[in-house]
Coordinates of C-alpha atoms in Angstrom, one line a residue:
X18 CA -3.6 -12.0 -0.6
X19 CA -2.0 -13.4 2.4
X20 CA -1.0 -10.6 4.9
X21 CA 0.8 -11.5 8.2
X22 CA 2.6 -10.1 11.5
X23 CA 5.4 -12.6 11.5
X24 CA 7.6 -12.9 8.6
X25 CA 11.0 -14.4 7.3
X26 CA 13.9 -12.3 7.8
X27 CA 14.2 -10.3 4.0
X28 CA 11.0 -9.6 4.2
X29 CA 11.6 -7.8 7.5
X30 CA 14.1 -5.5 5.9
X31 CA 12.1 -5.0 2.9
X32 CA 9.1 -4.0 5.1
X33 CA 11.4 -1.4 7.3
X34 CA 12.8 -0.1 3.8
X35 CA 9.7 0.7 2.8
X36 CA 8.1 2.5 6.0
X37 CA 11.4 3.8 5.9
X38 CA 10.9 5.7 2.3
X39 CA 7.4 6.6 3.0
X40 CA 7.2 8.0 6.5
X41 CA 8.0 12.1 5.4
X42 CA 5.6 11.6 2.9
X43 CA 2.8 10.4 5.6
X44 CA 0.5 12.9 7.8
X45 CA -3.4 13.9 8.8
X46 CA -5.9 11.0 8.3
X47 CA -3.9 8.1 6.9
X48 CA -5.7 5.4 4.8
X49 CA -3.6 2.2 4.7
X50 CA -5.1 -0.2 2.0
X51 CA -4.0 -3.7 2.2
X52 CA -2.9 -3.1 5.8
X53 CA -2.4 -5.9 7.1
X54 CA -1.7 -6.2 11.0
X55 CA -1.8 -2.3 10.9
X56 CA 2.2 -2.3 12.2
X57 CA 2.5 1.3 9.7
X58 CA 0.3 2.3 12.8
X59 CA 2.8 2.2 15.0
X60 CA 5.8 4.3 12.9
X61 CA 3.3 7.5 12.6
X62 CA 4.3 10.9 13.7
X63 CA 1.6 12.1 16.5
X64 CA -1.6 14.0 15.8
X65 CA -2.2 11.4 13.0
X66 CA -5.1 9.5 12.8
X67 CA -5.0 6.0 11.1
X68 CA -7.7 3.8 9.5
X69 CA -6.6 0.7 7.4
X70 CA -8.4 -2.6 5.0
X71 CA -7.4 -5.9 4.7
X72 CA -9.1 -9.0 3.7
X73 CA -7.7 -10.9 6.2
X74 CA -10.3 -11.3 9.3
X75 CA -6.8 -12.7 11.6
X76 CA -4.1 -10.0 11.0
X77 CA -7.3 -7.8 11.4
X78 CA -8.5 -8.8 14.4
X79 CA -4.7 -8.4 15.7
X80 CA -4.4 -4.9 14.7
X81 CA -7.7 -4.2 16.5
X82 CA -5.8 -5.6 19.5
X83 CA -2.7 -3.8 19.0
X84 CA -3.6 -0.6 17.6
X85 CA -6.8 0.4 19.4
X86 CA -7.0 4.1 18.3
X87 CA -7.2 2.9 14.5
X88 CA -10.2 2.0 12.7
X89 CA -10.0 -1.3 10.8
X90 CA -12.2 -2.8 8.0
X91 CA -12.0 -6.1 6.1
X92 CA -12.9 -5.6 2.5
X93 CA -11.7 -7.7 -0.4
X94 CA -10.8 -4.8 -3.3
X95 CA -11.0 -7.2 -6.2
X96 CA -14.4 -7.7 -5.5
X97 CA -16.4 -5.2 -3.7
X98 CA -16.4 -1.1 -3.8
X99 CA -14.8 0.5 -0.8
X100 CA -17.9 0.9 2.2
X101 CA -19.5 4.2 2.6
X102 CA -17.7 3.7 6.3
X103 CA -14.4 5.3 3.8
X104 CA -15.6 6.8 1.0
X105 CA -17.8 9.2 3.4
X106 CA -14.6 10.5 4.5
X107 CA -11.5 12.2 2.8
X108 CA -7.8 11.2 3.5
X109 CA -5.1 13.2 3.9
X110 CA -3.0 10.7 2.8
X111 CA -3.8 7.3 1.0
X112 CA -1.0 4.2 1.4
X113 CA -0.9 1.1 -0.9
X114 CA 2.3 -0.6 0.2
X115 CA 3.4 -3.5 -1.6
X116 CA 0.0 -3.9 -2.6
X117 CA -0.7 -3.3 -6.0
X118 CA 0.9 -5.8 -7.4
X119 CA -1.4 -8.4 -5.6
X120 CA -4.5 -6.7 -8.0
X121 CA -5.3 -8.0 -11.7
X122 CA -6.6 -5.1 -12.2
X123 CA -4.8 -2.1 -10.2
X124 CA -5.5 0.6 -12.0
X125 CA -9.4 0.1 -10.4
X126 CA -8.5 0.5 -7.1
X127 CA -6.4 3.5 -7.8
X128 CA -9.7 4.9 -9.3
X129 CA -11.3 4.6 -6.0
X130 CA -8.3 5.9 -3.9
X131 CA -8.7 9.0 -5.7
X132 CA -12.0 9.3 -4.8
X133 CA -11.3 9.7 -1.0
X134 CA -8.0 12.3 -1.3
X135 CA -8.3 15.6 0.5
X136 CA -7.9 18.0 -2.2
X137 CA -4.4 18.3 -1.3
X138 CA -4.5 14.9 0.2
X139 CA -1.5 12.0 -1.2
X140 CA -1.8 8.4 -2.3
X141 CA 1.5 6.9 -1.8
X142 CA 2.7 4.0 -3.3
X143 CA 5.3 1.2 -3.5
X144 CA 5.7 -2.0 -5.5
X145 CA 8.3 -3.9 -6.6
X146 CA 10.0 -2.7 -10.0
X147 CA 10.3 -5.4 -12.9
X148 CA 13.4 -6.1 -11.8
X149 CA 12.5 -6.5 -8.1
X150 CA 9.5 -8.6 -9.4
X151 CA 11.9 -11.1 -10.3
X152 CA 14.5 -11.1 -7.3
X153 CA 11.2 -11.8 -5.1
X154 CA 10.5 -14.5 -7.0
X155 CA 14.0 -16.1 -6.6
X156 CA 14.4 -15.1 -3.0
X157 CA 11.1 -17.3 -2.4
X158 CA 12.6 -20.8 -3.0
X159 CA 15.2 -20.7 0.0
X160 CA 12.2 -19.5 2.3
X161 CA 13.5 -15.3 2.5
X162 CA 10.5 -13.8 1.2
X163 CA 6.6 -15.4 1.2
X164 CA 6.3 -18.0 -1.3
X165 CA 2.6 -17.5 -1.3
X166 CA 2.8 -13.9 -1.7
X167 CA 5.3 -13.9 -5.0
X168 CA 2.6 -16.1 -6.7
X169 CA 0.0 -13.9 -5.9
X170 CA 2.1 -11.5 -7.9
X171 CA -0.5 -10.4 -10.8
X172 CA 0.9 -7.2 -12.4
X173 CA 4.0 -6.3 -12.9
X174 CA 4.7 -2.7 -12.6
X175 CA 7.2 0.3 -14.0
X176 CA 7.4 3.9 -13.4
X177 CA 5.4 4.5 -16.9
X178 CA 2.4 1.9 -16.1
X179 CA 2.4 3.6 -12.5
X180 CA 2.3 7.0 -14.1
X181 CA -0.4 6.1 -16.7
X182 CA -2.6 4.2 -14.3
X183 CA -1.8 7.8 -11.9
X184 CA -2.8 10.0 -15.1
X185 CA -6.2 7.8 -16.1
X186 CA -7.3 8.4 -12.1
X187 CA -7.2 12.3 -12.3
X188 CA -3.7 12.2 -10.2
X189 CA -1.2 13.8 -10.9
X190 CA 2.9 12.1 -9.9
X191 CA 5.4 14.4 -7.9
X192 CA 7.7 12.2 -6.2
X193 CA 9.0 8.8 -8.2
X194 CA 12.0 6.9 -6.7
X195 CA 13.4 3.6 -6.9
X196 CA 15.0 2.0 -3.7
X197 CA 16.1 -1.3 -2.2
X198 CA 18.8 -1.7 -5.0
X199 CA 16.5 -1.0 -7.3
X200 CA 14.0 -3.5 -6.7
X201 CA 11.4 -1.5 -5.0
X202 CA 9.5 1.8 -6.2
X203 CA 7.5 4.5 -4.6
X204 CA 5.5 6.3 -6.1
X205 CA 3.8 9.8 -4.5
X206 CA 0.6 11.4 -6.6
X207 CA -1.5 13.9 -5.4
X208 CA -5.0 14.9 -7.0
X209 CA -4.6 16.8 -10.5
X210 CA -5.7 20.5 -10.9
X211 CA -7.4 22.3 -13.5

């Protein structure tokens, strides 16, 4: 998955919507999977601490530039188990942003976000809805969005696969919310009890 800093205009908005609908769910030790340049870094409230993973050793390398305080690790999550450098610590709050959609096989990763939650920690979620799925793809051909990054589109995702795959990883959902017209989803899960 191709991750950059600079991007074409819609993508911009989309980006902003989606920090936008996520920041009041975001505090503690924040885990940003599929970070990319680490720019969520620089919308968090004080006191926050911030570690991301990407697979991309460039947008990496300028997030280490531009957000010193944050810990940064290149991992690809299709293919290798998150490092002991993460799963050695627990999150307050998880992010996957625009992310899971890039996976063949989401609900795997999911598995191992749960794994590093505080006990009252958060994974927080967004992807685009079916619908939204299919806008991207149009909005590609005049240049708007990535082209590269709608066809490495792999799963297409609704509130009830989000739920399920939420349900199979011991998580339980308590915030679900379509935005962007309806092309965009978040999705908010915190660790199930009993």
């Amino acid at each position: 998955m191709t991750r950059r800093i600079n991007a074409p205009l819609l993508a911009l908005i989309a980006r902003r919507q989606r920090y936008q609908h996520i920041l009041p769910f975001l505090h503690g030790h924040v885990l940003d999977v599929g970070c990319g340049g680490g720019l969520l870094a620089g919308y968090l409230p004080a006191g926050t601490t911030y570690s991301g993973i990407d697979t991309n050793p460039q947008v990496l390398a300028w997030a280490r530039k531009h957000h010193p305080p944050g810990q940064f690790y290149q991992l690809d999550l299709e293919q290798q188990a998150l490092p002991p450098a993460i799963t050695q610590q627990r999150f307050d709050t998880v992010v996957a942003i625009a992310l899971l959609e890039h996976l063949a096989q989401p609900q795997h990763l999911v598995v191992q976000l749960r794994q590093v939650l505080a006990p009252a920690g958060r994974l927080v979620v967004t992807t685009p809805t079916p619908i939204g799925h299919r806008v991207h793809a149009l909005l590609t051909r005049p240049g708007w969005f990535y082209r590269d990054a709608a066809e490495e589109h792999q799963s297409v995702l609704d509130a009830r696969s989000l739920q399920t795959m939420a349900c199979a990883a011991g998580l339980r959902m308590i915030h679900y919310r379509r935005f962007a017209l309806g092309c965009n989803q978040c999705m908010v899960v915190v660790p199930a009890t009993g």
